[in-house]
Amino acid sequence: MAVVEAGPVPATSAPEDAASAGPEVPPLPAGNRLSLHLHPGGCRRLLRLCAQQAPQLLEVDFLQLSGHEDPQLLEAALARLPWSLPRLRSLVLKGGQRRDALGACLRGSLTTLPASLSSLAHLAHLDLSFNSLETLPACVPQMCGLDALLLSRNCLSELPAALGTLPALTFLAVTHNRLRTLPPALGALSSLQRLDLSGNLLEALPPEIGGLGSLAELNLASNRLQSLPSSLAGLRALRLFILHSNLLVSVPASLACLPLLTRLDLRDNQLRDVPPELLDAPFVRLQGNPLGRPPPDPPSPPGTPVVPEMPRLLLTSDLDSFAVTPQGCSVTLACGVRLQFPAGAAAAPVTIRYRLWPPEPHLVPLGPHDALLSGVLELQPHGAAFQQEVGLWLLFVPPRARRCREVVVRTLSGNSWSDLETCLEEEAPTRLWAHCQVPHFSWFLVVSRPVSDARLVPPEGTLLCSSGHAGVRVTFPPGATEEPRHVRMQVVRVGSRELQALLGEPEAASSPLLCLSQSSPSSFLRPVTIQLPLPPGVTGLSLDRARLHLLHRAAPAAAWDDVTAQVALELTHLYARFQVTRFSWYWLWYTTKACVGSLAQKAWERLRLHRVNLIALQRRRDPKQVLLQCLPRSKVDATLRRLLERYRGPEPSDTVEMFEGEKFFAAFERGIDIDADRPDCVEGRLCFVFYSHLKNLKEVYVTTALDRRARAVRGQVSFYRGEVPEGVPEEAEAARQKRGPAALWMATLPIKLPRLRGCEGPTREPGLSLAPLNLGDAETGFLTQSNLLNVAGRLGPDWPAVALHLGLPYRELQRIRHEFRDDLDGQIRHMLFSWAERQAGQPGAVGRLVQALEQSDRRDVAEEVRAVLELGRRKYQEGIRHTSLAPRNLASPDRSPSPSPEPAQA
């Protein structure tokens, strides 16, 4: 079918009736599809076409109009449809094509439909999404031939009982409305196969819902359900049941008896106990539930004042904004973030936008001994001030080593980064929330740092002691400062074994590493006394003073200096004291070595290095899919045990050492290259940043220009330190002889693409002809025909699951299988491109494709699609900036202040 667009019409200053149209006549449709939603005045153009009474209109079976049309014109145009388009099978009246100043989609103006539409005898598909419907139009339950009804993102608070009279309805979507209850008559929809009610306010389900004998997919995510009716055991055809982000405290054990159920998503509920039949089932997802915890406190006694419940929003991953009113609200984001806006925090309604950025060095300010625990959350509008502080919770996986370390939320305030007062809330042994109060919106991330002790030093003097090491203290005498100034202390514990191994001296030892900083750049007016414990095994009565060295490192210098001869060391039985007027880094060594400055530099670097291994695995059923990962040495064995069911490959690389936040890249060599244009790919090399507590993992598809029909391709992937240079050194073999932190080359692992056999060959047949199309838009990113061909080439036998999650009916899948029998590639391409052609011009199509891939457990392909979109968005934004069209009030993370190499100061 060809998509026919109506031609251009001169703009008018006010709505006009069809009869008053000028002499210009819009072109007649040349096919059976009429799309009038892309240009203003679509209703006016339709009325002109109807006024001509052209016979071509009688063949139109698809019509799409914008929900943002003038309500009077829209009603007049719709009223003409039964007579002008009697064979209409699909009617799309979606809003959402327009956006507000912050980029959020706006609802259409549609609030009702003409009663005459009930006489459209052939209408099978009706899409009223993203409009302003508060009640379902009375004509809809009278459309007896409806197969699919889409009502998402309206303002519906209830559904009429008459909806249960639609005998042919197989798909019903009423997501992100205001539904609190469901009519019992909904259980009479005997043909219903897919029901999506996510993002509403449902607190209970009617027992009659168990009568939906044909239902295969049921999505009730992001509601307020506390229990489920036992009648759900009657859903014998159910395959997919989504219940995440509710308030469920129990689930019926009978769900485990559903014969076709392949996925039961119960994440992020209040389940404390789960029936054993479900607890051990492989298709059940239970993350984010307080399993095994004691029950909450009993309710307050009668007479206790009742506090009004704060509105609660549970947002899915396809949303990037939400509205906050003066009433306040509690918001849970799909990316592991919670926000609580108290009543009165916002003086007026405001739209909040959010985005979780991948951790890049320019966005992650880390001190020398800090570790990143989360991605980077951006909240807009930047600098937005609230009447009350907003609560922020960030989810992270706690680090193993927590002695003398603390977790804080770090934020950009003005032009500098600062650490917020943070408390931790445990959700599970392996999941913690970092909670803080934020005064404004900016960028936020979770960081593990050495325990920091701070104090305000008044002119009268004070004492600052370390909470992590009782023997470390700083004494400020009276008169040390004229104005109060903030000082901060961090203590890093040092193991004796590493130092002894480095120096080759069994008796070598050192004190904890001390870092002191202050808010004022000026020196203290009077000397400040610092006390450090003597190295382990050394006492003031038995030590040899010639072997005791006080080391000093002044930022931003990278070298350590031996300043023992420049200070007066006062020794006691357990401690060493000395005086300074400026703050810096201090370290006490006990060794026979003479020149310890360079050795201290090596030891300090050794403290910050992580021992890691690099792996490169290929998917067993698709060797072109390659998984690359950098893992701490302690996690390699467990990770491989989990991955080797689906992947195979060589042994991990030899152990190498890397710094937190260090850049490295992977280069495919010997005839193998990356088969996609990605934002993290520079000149065919894949860029990484190592963070010890995050998953340094990427999956790519590789290709080759060599002939795989003749023989297998034996290539390799090499890992190099630093950013991608203009060219990988040709003398790679010589570079591989160098080892250690300064070496460019780190590891090389083999990659093999097997020989093609039988009828295997290029995924595109010589006779295949596909119409050019772009899925998406320039701002959010396009998927081109080439991108879709790449996606089609990755799906393989998983394509039916993806098709069902995209909304294709079962009968269409059966038709495709029959039409392209014995041709798997043809089935996949036809399914994907026919779906993409139907989505042309519709907002959110790419998001639906990504969601369908994730729901089909093809997150590898979903991540590749996201990477292509990110690359497109970056190119689009760069083009906007080059033409000076970028709005000045939207800050870019690329222009954020560069992080300081020293610990962030509050």
mmCIF file of C-alpha atoms in Angstrom, residues 353-689:
data_model
loop_
_atom_site.group_PDB
_atom_site.id
_atom_site.type_symbol
_atom_site.label_atom_id
_atom_site.label_comp_id
_atom_site.label_asym_id
_atom_site.label_seq_id
_atom_site.Cartn_x
_atom_site.Cartn_y
_atom_site.Cartn_z
ATOM 1 C CA ARG A 353 12.840 16.188 32.710
ATOM 2 C CA TYR A 354 15.371 13.508 33.543
ATOM 3 C CA ARG A 355 18.021 11.460 31.819
ATOM 4 C CA LEU A 356 20.545 8.847 32.961
ATOM 5 C CA TRP A 357 23.862 9.482 31.202
ATOM 6 C CA PRO A 358 26.558 6.837 30.770
ATOM 7 C CA PRO A 359 29.542 7.622 33.004
ATOM 8 C CA GLU A 360 32.078 9.602 30.981
ATOM 9 C CA PRO A 361 35.211 11.153 32.543
ATOM 10 C CA HIS A 362 34.060 14.724 31.846
ATOM 11 C CA LEU A 363 30.861 13.974 33.805
ATOM 12 C CA VAL A 364 32.446 12.041 36.672
ATOM 13 C CA PRO A 365 34.628 14.098 39.062
ATOM 14 C CA LEU A 366 36.565 11.581 41.134
ATOM 15 C CA GLY A 367 39.303 12.054 43.685
ATOM 16 C CA PRO A 368 42.386 9.819 43.635
ATOM 17 C CA HIS A 369 40.810 7.242 45.995
ATOM 18 C CA ASP A 370 37.145 7.590 44.955
ATOM 19 C CA ALA A 371 35.069 4.943 43.170
ATOM 20 C CA LEU A 372 31.969 5.476 41.041
ATOM 21 C CA LEU A 373 28.895 3.444 42.033
ATOM 22 C CA SER A 374 26.203 4.681 39.613
ATOM 23 C CA GLY A 375 25.487 6.344 36.318
ATOM 24 C CA VAL A 376 25.051 10.116 36.044
ATOM 25 C CA LEU A 377 21.504 11.396 36.605
ATOM 26 C CA GLU A 378 20.569 14.715 35.033
ATOM 27 C CA LEU A 379 17.486 16.553 36.304
ATOM 28 C CA GLN A 380 16.141 19.588 34.478
ATOM 29 C CA PRO A 381 15.456 22.464 34.578
ATOM 30 C CA HIS A 382 18.961 23.099 35.864
ATOM 31 C CA GLY A 383 19.185 25.348 38.883
ATOM 32 C CA ALA A 384 15.442 25.145 39.517
ATOM 33 C CA ALA A 385 14.887 26.273 43.103
ATOM 34 C CA PHE A 386 12.130 24.765 45.248
ATOM 35 C CA GLN A 387 10.336 26.164 48.274
ATOM 36 C CA GLN A 388 11.356 23.000 50.166
ATOM 37 C CA GLU A 389 14.171 20.548 49.600
ATOM 38 C CA VAL A 390 13.375 17.597 47.358
ATOM 39 C CA GLY A 391 14.199 14.050 48.479
ATOM 40 C CA LEU A 392 16.354 12.046 46.058
ATOM 41 C CA TRP A 393 17.088 8.291 46.200
ATOM 42 C CA LEU A 394 19.634 6.687 43.875
ATOM 43 C CA LEU A 395 19.917 2.906 43.642
ATOM 44 C CA PHE A 396 23.391 1.335 43.585
ATOM 45 C CA VAL A 397 25.199 -1.928 44.284
ATOM 46 C CA PRO A 398 27.264 -1.565 47.474
ATOM 47 C CA PRO A 399 31.031 -2.057 47.225
ATOM 48 C CA ARG A 400 32.597 -5.039 48.928
ATOM 49 C CA ALA A 401 35.289 -3.061 50.763
ATOM 50 C CA ARG A 402 33.429 -0.655 53.070
ATOM 51 C CA ARG A 403 35.867 -0.295 55.974
ATOM 52 C CA CYS A 404 36.823 3.355 56.494
ATOM 53 C CA ARG A 405 34.836 4.330 53.416
ATOM 54 C CA GLU A 406 31.500 6.070 52.953
ATOM 55 C CA VAL A 407 28.964 6.541 50.173
ATOM 56 C CA VAL A 408 27.840 10.046 49.162
ATOM 57 C CA VAL A 409 25.803 11.671 46.419
ATOM 58 C CA ARG A 410 27.908 14.147 44.440
ATOM 59 C CA THR A 411 26.320 17.024 42.551
ATOM 60 C CA LEU A 412 27.296 19.965 40.388
ATOM 61 C CA SER A 413 26.566 23.233 42.178
ATOM 62 C CA GLY A 414 27.409 26.289 40.140
ATOM 63 C CA ASN A 415 30.830 25.642 38.667
ATOM 64 C CA SER A 416 32.064 23.142 41.264
ATOM 65 C CA TRP A 417 31.149 19.686 42.483
ATOM 66 C CA SER A 418 30.160 19.090 46.068
ATOM 67 C CA ASP A 419 29.082 16.129 48.205
ATOM 68 C CA LEU A 420 25.628 16.110 49.773
ATOM 69 C CA GLU A 421 24.837 14.732 53.199
ATOM 70 C CA THR A 422 23.800 11.179 52.401
ATOM 71 C CA CYS A 423 22.184 8.341 54.316
ATOM 72 C CA LEU A 424 21.824 4.749 53.116
ATOM 73 C CA GLU A 425 18.660 2.653 53.049
ATOM 74 C CA GLU A 426 18.942 -1.078 52.407
ATOM 75 C CA GLU A 427 16.487 -2.652 49.997
ATOM 76 C CA ALA A 428 18.303 -6.002 49.734
ATOM 77 C CA PRO A 429 21.774 -7.237 50.691
ATOM 78 C CA THR A 430 22.984 -6.370 47.198
ATOM 79 C CA ARG A 431 20.892 -3.213 46.614
ATOM 80 C CA LEU A 432 21.111 0.038 48.544
ATOM 81 C CA TRP A 433 19.504 3.448 48.152
ATOM 82 C CA ALA A 434 21.595 6.590 48.614
ATOM 83 C CA HIS A 435 19.198 9.193 50.031
ATOM 84 C CA CYS A 436 19.823 12.937 50.194
ATOM 85 C CA GLN A 437 17.980 16.258 50.092
ATOM 86 C CA VAL A 438 18.676 18.376 47.014
ATOM 87 C CA PRO A 439 18.222 22.153 46.981
ATOM 88 C CA HIS A 440 18.341 22.443 43.176
ATOM 89 C CA PHE A 441 18.451 20.318 40.023
ATOM 90 C CA SER A 442 21.659 19.483 38.210
ATOM 91 C CA TRP A 443 23.759 16.329 37.697
ATOM 92 C CA PHE A 444 23.964 13.674 40.425
ATOM 93 C CA LEU A 445 26.021 10.505 40.930
ATOM 94 C CA VAL A 446 26.843 8.072 43.752
ATOM 95 C CA VAL A 447 30.485 7.869 44.850
ATOM 96 C CA SER A 448 32.404 5.785 47.385
ATOM 97 C CA ARG A 449 35.174 7.784 49.063
ATOM 98 C CA PRO A 450 37.431 7.501 52.122
ATOM 99 C CA VAL A 451 35.619 8.617 55.259
ATOM 100 C CA SER A 452 35.677 12.404 55.348
ATOM 101 C CA ASP A 453 35.676 14.428 58.580
ATOM 102 C CA ALA A 454 34.969 18.142 58.350
ATOM 103 C CA ARG A 455 34.900 21.008 60.801
ATOM 104 C CA LEU A 456 34.572 24.776 60.870
ATOM 105 C CA VAL A 457 37.738 26.243 62.420
ATOM 106 C CA PRO A 458 36.969 29.431 64.426
ATOM 107 C CA PRO A 459 39.632 31.982 65.434
ATOM 108 C CA GLU A 460 39.563 30.453 68.946
ATOM 109 C CA GLY A 461 40.994 27.187 67.574
ATOM 110 C CA THR A 462 39.643 23.612 67.640
ATOM 111 C CA LEU A 463 40.537 19.918 67.370
ATOM 112 C CA LEU A 464 39.754 17.693 64.346
ATOM 113 C CA CYS A 465 39.916 13.912 64.830
ATOM 114 C CA SER A 466 39.522 11.136 62.265
ATOM 115 C CA SER A 467 36.455 8.948 62.729
ATOM 116 C CA GLY A 468 38.122 6.138 60.791
ATOM 117 C CA HIS A 469 41.452 6.112 62.656
ATOM 118 C CA ALA A 470 41.510 7.348 66.233
ATOM 119 C CA GLY A 471 45.249 8.126 66.169
ATOM 120 C CA VAL A 472 44.973 10.778 63.427
ATOM 121 C CA ARG A 473 44.164 14.288 64.650
ATOM 122 C CA VAL A 474 44.851 17.935 63.821
ATOM 123 C CA THR A 475 45.112 20.662 66.481
ATOM 124 C CA PHE A 476 44.323 24.271 65.527
ATOM 125 C CA PRO A 477 45.723 26.757 68.090
ATOM 126 C CA PRO A 478 43.975 30.055 68.908
ATOM 127 C CA GLY A 479 44.763 32.692 66.283
ATOM 128 C CA ALA A 480 45.462 30.188 63.486
ATOM 129 C CA THR A 481 42.859 31.969 61.373
ATOM 130 C CA GLU A 482 41.178 35.378 61.503
ATOM 131 C CA GLU A 483 37.989 34.263 59.733
ATOM 132 C CA PRO A 484 36.273 30.881 60.226
ATOM 133 C CA ARG A 485 37.250 28.410 57.539
ATOM 134 C CA HIS A 486 36.128 24.887 56.658
ATOM 135 C CA VAL A 487 38.690 22.087 56.790
ATOM 136 C CA ARG A 488 38.345 18.465 55.714
ATOM 137 C CA MET A 489 40.311 15.334 56.550
ATOM 138 C CA GLN A 490 40.450 11.986 54.717
ATOM 139 C CA VAL A 491 42.464 8.970 55.873
ATOM 140 C CA VAL A 492 43.381 6.084 53.537
ATOM 141 C CA ARG A 493 44.512 2.827 55.127
ATOM 142 C CA VAL A 494 47.605 1.228 53.568
ATOM 143 C CA GLY A 495 48.372 -2.499 53.716
ATOM 144 C CA SER A 496 51.905 -3.465 54.743
ATOM 145 C CA ARG A 497 52.144 -6.399 52.311
ATOM 146 C CA GLU A 498 51.893 -4.241 49.181
ATOM 147 C CA LEU A 499 54.550 -1.843 50.474
ATOM 148 C CA GLN A 500 56.909 -4.654 51.504
ATOM 149 C CA ALA A 501 56.498 -6.323 48.116
ATOM 150 C CA LEU A 502 57.216 -3.068 46.287
ATOM 151 C CA LEU A 503 60.334 -2.227 48.333
ATOM 152 C CA GLY A 504 61.549 -5.796 48.691
ATOM 153 C CA GLU A 505 61.959 -5.166 52.401
ATOM 154 C CA PRO A 506 60.133 -7.387 54.942
ATOM 155 C CA GLU A 507 60.364 -4.772 57.715
ATOM 156 C CA ALA A 508 59.089 -1.805 55.706
ATOM 157 C CA ALA A 509 55.907 -0.161 57.033
ATOM 158 C CA SER A 510 53.922 3.034 56.689
ATOM 159 C CA SER A 511 51.288 5.049 58.486
ATOM 160 C CA PRO A 512 47.823 5.721 57.042
ATOM 161 C CA LEU A 513 47.773 8.185 54.175
ATOM 162 C CA LEU A 514 46.440 11.592 55.297
ATOM 163 C CA CYS A 515 44.800 14.168 53.031
ATOM 164 C CA LEU A 516 43.958 17.628 54.444
ATOM 165 C CA SER A 517 42.160 20.391 52.566
ATOM 166 C CA GLN A 518 40.575 23.719 53.407
ATOM 167 C CA SER A 519 38.156 26.216 51.927
ATOM 168 C CA SER A 520 40.614 29.146 52.012
ATOM 169 C CA PRO A 521 43.704 29.312 49.763
ATOM 170 C CA SER A 522 45.693 31.313 52.315
ATOM 171 C CA SER A 523 48.091 29.783 54.843
ATOM 172 C CA PHE A 524 47.313 29.530 58.547
ATOM 173 C CA LEU A 525 48.579 32.408 60.689
ATOM 174 C CA ARG A 526 49.966 30.031 63.305
ATOM 175 C CA PRO A 527 51.388 26.508 62.836
ATOM 176 C CA VAL A 528 48.853 23.671 62.975
ATOM 177 C CA THR A 529 49.908 20.442 64.721
ATOM 178 C CA ILE A 530 49.313 17.143 62.909
ATOM 179 C CA GLN A 531 49.479 13.788 64.674
ATOM 180 C CA LEU A 532 50.030 10.540 62.756
ATOM 181 C CA PRO A 533 50.411 7.046 64.246
ATOM 182 C CA LEU A 534 53.799 5.470 63.811
ATOM 183 C CA PRO A 535 53.990 2.661 61.221
ATOM 184 C CA PRO A 536 52.872 -0.772 62.492
ATOM 185 C CA GLY A 537 55.518 -2.593 64.471
ATOM 186 C CA VAL A 538 57.434 0.609 65.224
ATOM 187 C CA THR A 539 57.508 2.443 68.577
ATOM 188 C CA GLY A 540 59.105 5.677 69.606
ATOM 189 C CA LEU A 541 61.411 3.877 72.030
ATOM 190 C CA SER A 542 62.913 1.397 69.559
ATOM 191 C CA LEU A 543 62.844 3.060 66.136
ATOM 192 C CA ASP A 544 65.852 4.203 64.132
ATOM 193 C CA ARG A 545 65.171 7.858 63.275
ATOM 194 C CA ALA A 546 67.341 7.538 60.160
ATOM 195 C CA ARG A 547 64.768 5.119 58.726
ATOM 196 C CA LEU A 548 61.747 7.343 59.474
ATOM 197 C CA HIS A 549 60.625 9.532 56.532
ATOM 198 C CA LEU A 550 57.833 12.090 56.363
ATOM 199 C CA LEU A 551 56.540 12.351 52.773
ATOM 200 C CA HIS A 552 54.588 15.285 51.417
ATOM 201 C CA ARG A 553 52.588 15.772 48.221
ATOM 202 C CA ALA A 554 51.350 19.251 47.342
ATOM 203 C CA ALA A 555 48.470 19.349 44.838
ATOM 204 C CA PRO A 556 48.369 19.624 41.924
ATOM 205 C CA ALA A 557 51.929 18.239 41.773
ATOM 206 C CA ALA A 558 52.089 14.500 41.177
ATOM 207 C CA ALA A 559 55.402 13.836 42.958
ATOM 208 C CA TRP A 560 56.013 12.932 46.564
ATOM 209 C CA ASP A 561 58.867 14.715 48.422
ATOM 210 C CA ASP A 562 60.780 13.652 51.495
ATOM 211 C CA VAL A 563 60.445 16.619 53.897
ATOM 212 C CA THR A 564 61.858 14.906 57.016
ATOM 213 C CA ALA A 565 64.785 17.345 57.212
ATOM 214 C CA GLN A 566 62.491 20.391 56.865
ATOM 215 C CA VAL A 567 60.203 19.709 59.838
ATOM 216 C CA ALA A 568 60.715 18.980 63.509
ATOM 217 C CA LEU A 569 59.311 15.529 64.222
ATOM 218 C CA GLU A 570 58.202 15.024 67.820
ATOM 219 C CA LEU A 571 57.974 11.318 68.645
ATOM 220 C CA THR A 572 56.039 9.594 71.412
ATOM 221 C CA HIS A 573 55.646 5.908 72.081
ATOM 222 C CA LEU A 574 52.901 5.553 69.427
ATOM 223 C CA TYR A 575 52.684 8.812 67.486
ATOM 224 C CA ALA A 576 54.647 11.334 65.449
ATOM 225 C CA ARG A 577 53.727 15.042 65.581
ATOM 226 C CA PHE A 578 54.796 17.896 63.323
ATOM 227 C CA GLN A 579 53.610 21.402 62.451
ATOM 228 C CA VAL A 580 52.533 22.937 59.123
ATOM 229 C CA THR A 581 50.952 26.163 57.900
ATOM 230 C CA ARG A 582 49.470 24.782 54.642
ATOM 231 C CA PHE A 583 47.450 21.655 54.046
ATOM 232 C CA SER A 584 48.380 18.827 51.687
ATOM 233 C CA TRP A 585 48.981 15.049 51.647
ATOM 234 C CA TYR A 586 51.173 13.442 54.331
ATOM 235 C CA TRP A 587 52.597 9.930 54.687
ATOM 236 C CA LEU A 588 54.997 8.455 57.264
ATOM 237 C CA TRP A 589 57.358 5.685 56.087
ATOM 238 C CA TYR A 590 59.768 3.419 57.928
ATOM 239 C CA THR A 591 62.320 1.887 55.550
ATOM 240 C CA THR A 592 66.022 1.442 54.918
ATOM 241 C CA LYS A 593 65.728 2.928 51.446
ATOM 242 C CA ALA A 594 67.384 6.300 50.966
ATOM 243 C CA CYS A 595 65.531 8.008 48.076
ATOM 244 C CA VAL A 596 61.921 7.262 48.921
ATOM 245 C CA GLY A 597 60.204 10.027 46.926
ATOM 246 C CA SER A 598 59.998 8.037 43.659
ATOM 247 C CA LEU A 599 59.153 4.864 45.576
ATOM 248 C CA ALA A 600 56.293 6.664 47.323
ATOM 249 C CA GLN A 601 54.917 7.717 43.946
ATOM 250 C CA LYS A 602 54.895 4.089 42.772
ATOM 251 C CA ALA A 603 53.336 2.916 46.012
ATOM 252 C CA TRP A 604 50.619 5.567 45.793
ATOM 253 C CA GLU A 605 49.788 4.510 42.258
ATOM 254 C CA ARG A 606 49.739 0.871 43.347
ATOM 255 C CA LEU A 607 47.125 1.758 45.974
ATOM 256 C CA ARG A 608 44.806 3.064 43.282
ATOM 257 C CA LEU A 609 45.268 0.300 40.714
ATOM 258 C CA HIS A 610 42.715 -2.439 40.137
ATOM 259 C CA ARG A 611 43.726 -5.874 38.858
ATOM 260 C CA VAL A 612 41.405 -6.792 35.991
ATOM 261 C CA ASN A 613 40.978 -9.326 33.183
ATOM 262 C CA LEU A 614 39.586 -8.743 29.714
ATOM 263 C CA ILE A 615 37.206 -11.184 28.029
ATOM 264 C CA ALA A 616 35.879 -11.513 24.470
ATOM 265 C CA LEU A 617 33.064 -14.012 23.931
ATOM 266 C CA GLN A 618 30.898 -14.827 20.895
ATOM 267 C CA ARG A 619 27.237 -15.770 21.062
ATOM 268 C CA ARG A 620 26.826 -19.472 20.381
ATOM 269 C CA ARG A 621 23.921 -19.137 17.938
ATOM 270 C CA ASP A 622 25.273 -15.998 16.257
ATOM 271 C CA PRO A 623 29.104 -15.755 16.210
ATOM 272 C CA LYS A 624 28.928 -12.240 14.762
ATOM 273 C CA GLN A 625 27.693 -10.990 18.123
ATOM 274 C CA VAL A 626 30.728 -10.325 20.344
ATOM 275 C CA LEU A 627 30.664 -9.500 24.056
ATOM 276 C CA LEU A 628 33.600 -7.480 25.406
ATOM 277 C CA GLN A 629 34.036 -6.899 29.120
ATOM 278 C CA CYS A 630 36.639 -5.684 31.592
ATOM 279 C CA LEU A 631 36.235 -7.459 34.941
ATOM 280 C CA PRO A 632 37.933 -7.207 38.337
ATOM 281 C CA ARG A 633 39.943 -10.376 38.845
ATOM 282 C CA SER A 634 37.729 -11.519 41.726
ATOM 283 C CA LYS A 635 34.591 -11.533 39.522
ATOM 284 C CA VAL A 636 35.917 -13.350 36.460
ATOM 285 C CA ASP A 637 35.053 -16.941 37.402
ATOM 286 C CA ALA A 638 31.483 -16.202 38.526
ATOM 287 C CA THR A 639 30.801 -14.079 35.447
ATOM 288 C CA LEU A 640 32.083 -16.742 33.049
ATOM 289 C CA ARG A 641 29.957 -19.429 34.693
ATOM 290 C CA ARG A 642 26.908 -17.278 34.051
ATOM 291 C CA LEU A 643 27.798 -16.355 30.453
ATOM 292 C CA LEU A 644 29.105 -19.618 29.046
ATOM 293 C CA GLU A 645 25.591 -21.026 28.648
ATOM 294 C CA ARG A 646 25.018 -18.567 25.807
ATOM 295 C CA TYR A 647 28.530 -17.545 24.797
ATOM 296 C CA ARG A 648 31.825 -19.208 24.007
ATOM 297 C CA GLY A 649 35.317 -17.917 23.499
ATOM 298 C CA PRO A 650 38.938 -17.984 24.611
ATOM 299 C CA GLU A 651 40.250 -17.852 28.141
ATOM 300 C CA PRO A 652 40.362 -14.382 29.767
ATOM 301 C CA SER A 653 43.428 -12.258 29.207
ATOM 302 C CA ASP A 654 46.335 -12.108 31.596
ATOM 303 C CA THR A 655 45.790 -9.825 34.573
ATOM 304 C CA VAL A 656 46.405 -6.139 33.864
ATOM 305 C CA GLU A 657 46.182 -3.109 36.147
ATOM 306 C CA MET A 658 43.937 -0.105 35.577
ATOM 307 C CA PHE A 659 42.999 3.102 37.388
ATOM 308 C CA GLU A 660 39.436 4.041 38.255
ATOM 309 C CA GLY A 661 38.096 6.123 35.358
ATOM 310 C CA GLU A 662 40.900 5.103 32.983
ATOM 311 C CA LYS A 663 40.088 5.125 29.273
ATOM 312 C CA PHE A 664 40.882 2.225 26.966
ATOM 313 C CA PHE A 665 39.623 0.953 23.620
ATOM 314 C CA ALA A 666 39.175 -2.270 21.676
ATOM 315 C CA ALA A 667 40.366 -2.595 18.078
ATOM 316 C CA PHE A 668 39.246 -5.479 15.860
ATOM 317 C CA GLU A 669 42.081 -6.684 13.643
ATOM 318 C CA ARG A 670 42.987 -9.184 10.917
ATOM 319 C CA GLY A 671 39.965 -8.794 8.675
ATOM 320 C CA ILE A 672 37.253 -8.168 11.277
ATOM 321 C CA ASP A 673 35.501 -4.845 11.823
ATOM 322 C CA ILE A 674 32.514 -3.450 13.756
ATOM 323 C CA ASP A 675 29.251 -3.752 11.843
ATOM 324 C CA ALA A 676 27.501 -0.614 13.108
ATOM 325 C CA ASP A 677 27.960 3.124 13.513
ATOM 326 C CA ARG A 678 27.892 3.744 17.279
ATOM 327 C CA PRO A 679 28.461 6.869 19.413
ATOM 328 C CA ASP A 680 31.147 5.004 21.395
ATOM 329 C CA CYS A 681 32.947 3.868 18.229
ATOM 330 C CA VAL A 682 35.738 6.057 16.800
ATOM 331 C CA GLU A 683 37.266 5.014 13.484
ATOM 332 C CA GLY A 684 36.208 1.422 14.034
ATOM 333 C CA ARG A 685 37.494 1.246 17.612
ATOM 334 C CA LEU A 686 35.234 0.769 20.591
ATOM 335 C CA CYS A 687 35.855 3.181 23.486
ATOM 336 C CA PHE A 688 35.599 2.129 27.154
ATOM 337 C CA VAL A 689 36.003 3.778 30.545
#
